[in-house]
Structures are given as structure tokens and as C-alpha cells.
């Protein structure tokens, strides 16, 4: 995946060190998505949503990451689960 700087490395390390670290995953997904790395944003967004199914931010990040990769059908399926 594309490098988006040292902050992304720190956030990725925090997420790897703690399977329950929600905030680092959301921030990493946002950073990667904003940096044009939708594929790199997908996993932390998916993990964050798994940690907190009620998080609209994690859901929006995952949907945006999927759609940016041309995975609109999967994004639509996920979006329907939260309607």
C-alpha cells in the first residue's frame, strides 16, 4: 500500500499492538483514504466497524474505501445492513 507518512506507521503499529484499538484504526483509515490509498484504508475501516458497529464514521470510511476501489456492490450490501 502507498505510504502516507510516519503518522500512518504509528497508527498502524498501535492498531497491530491492540486488537481493540478503535480510534487508531479510524484515524488510519481516514489518513489512507484522504491520501488516495483506498485499498489500504479498507482493512482498518473494516476492523474499526467490527469493533463498534454503531460507528457511523467507521461505516462511512469503509463504504468510501470500497466504492473508491470499484467495490460498489459490496458497499451497497454493507450499507443495507445498517438501514
Short mmCIF file of C-alpha atoms in Angstrom, two decimals:
data_model
loop_
_atom_site.label_atom_id
_atom_site.label_comp_id
_atom_site.label_asym_id
_atom_site.label_seq_id
_atom_site.Cartn_x
_atom_site.Cartn_y
_atom_site.Cartn_z
CA UNK A 1 0.00 0.00 0.00
CA UNK A 2 1.04 3.59 -0.54
CA UNK A 3 2.95 5.38 2.19
CA UNK A 4 1.17 8.35 3.68
CA UNK A 5 3.85 9.29 6.17
CA UNK A 6 5.10 8.48 9.63
CA UNK A 7 1.74 9.10 11.32
CA UNK A 8 0.25 6.23 9.34
CA UNK A 9 3.10 3.99 10.52
CA UNK A 10 2.45 4.94 14.16
CA UNK A 11 -1.30 4.36 13.82
CA UNK A 12 -0.74 1.03 12.08
CA UNK A 13 1.61 -0.04 14.88
CA UNK A 14 -0.96 0.99 17.51
CA UNK A 15 -3.66 -0.99 15.74
CA UNK A 16 -1.40 -4.03 15.38
CA UNK A 17 -0.46 -3.91 19.06
CA UNK A 18 -4.04 -3.76 20.31
CA UNK A 19 -6.85 -5.65 18.58
CA UNK A 20 -9.39 -3.45 20.41
CA UNK A 21 -7.84 -0.10 19.42
CA UNK A 22 -10.73 1.61 17.64
CA UNK A 23 -9.51 5.20 17.34
CA UNK A 24 -6.18 4.36 15.70
CA UNK A 25 -7.99 2.26 13.10
CA UNK A 26 -10.44 5.04 12.25
CA UNK A 27 -7.65 7.62 12.01
CA UNK A 28 -5.52 5.29 9.88
CA UNK A 29 -8.42 4.57 7.53
CA UNK A 30 -9.17 8.30 7.19
CA UNK A 31 -5.49 9.15 6.60
CA UNK A 32 -5.08 6.48 3.94
CA UNK A 33 -8.38 7.32 2.24
CA UNK A 34 -7.53 11.03 2.18
CA UNK A 35 -4.11 10.10 0.80
CA UNK A 36 -5.65 8.20 -2.10
CA UNK A 37 -4.97 4.72 -0.72
CA UNK A 38 -8.48 3.26 -0.69
CA UNK A 39 -7.17 -0.32 -0.62
CA UNK A 40 -5.03 0.49 2.40
CA UNK A 41 -7.97 2.17 4.12
CA UNK A 42 -10.32 -0.78 3.71
CA UNK A 43 -8.83 -3.08 6.34
CA UNK A 44 -8.58 -0.61 9.25
CA UNK A 45 -12.06 0.73 8.42
CA UNK A 46 -13.46 -2.81 8.38
CA UNK A 47 -11.72 -3.63 11.68
CA UNK A 48 -12.98 -0.40 13.28
CA UNK A 49 -16.53 -1.17 12.23
CA UNK A 50 -16.20 -4.68 13.65
CA UNK A 51 -15.13 -3.11 16.97
CA UNK A 52 -18.02 -0.64 17.02
CA UNK A 53 -20.95 -1.50 14.77
CA UNK A 54 -22.71 1.71 15.83
CA UNK A 55 -19.92 3.96 14.50
CA UNK A 56 -21.25 5.96 11.56
CA UNK A 57 -17.71 7.23 10.90
CA UNK A 58 -16.23 3.74 10.57
CA UNK A 59 -19.12 2.68 8.35
CA UNK A 60 -18.75 5.73 6.09
CA UNK A 61 -14.99 5.18 5.82
CA UNK A 62 -15.47 1.54 4.84
CA UNK A 63 -18.14 2.37 2.28
CA UNK A 64 -15.98 5.13 0.77
CA UNK A 65 -12.93 2.83 0.64
CA UNK A 66 -14.92 0.09 -1.07
CA UNK A 67 -16.54 2.42 -3.59
CA UNK A 68 -13.20 4.06 -4.42
CA UNK A 69 -11.92 0.59 -5.34
CA UNK A 70 -14.90 -0.15 -7.57
CA UNK A 71 -16.48 -2.48 -5.00
CA UNK A 72 -19.86 -0.77 -5.14
CA UNK A 73 -21.86 -3.98 -4.86
CA UNK A 74 -20.15 -4.92 -1.60
CA UNK A 75 -20.58 -1.36 -0.31
CA UNK A 76 -24.29 -1.49 -1.12
CA UNK A 77 -24.68 -4.82 0.70
CA UNK A 78 -22.98 -3.41 3.79
CA UNK A 79 -24.98 -0.17 3.65
CA UNK A 80 -28.24 -2.16 3.51
CA UNK A 81 -27.32 -3.98 6.72
CA UNK A 82 -27.35 -0.65 8.55
CA UNK A 83 -30.62 0.74 7.19
#
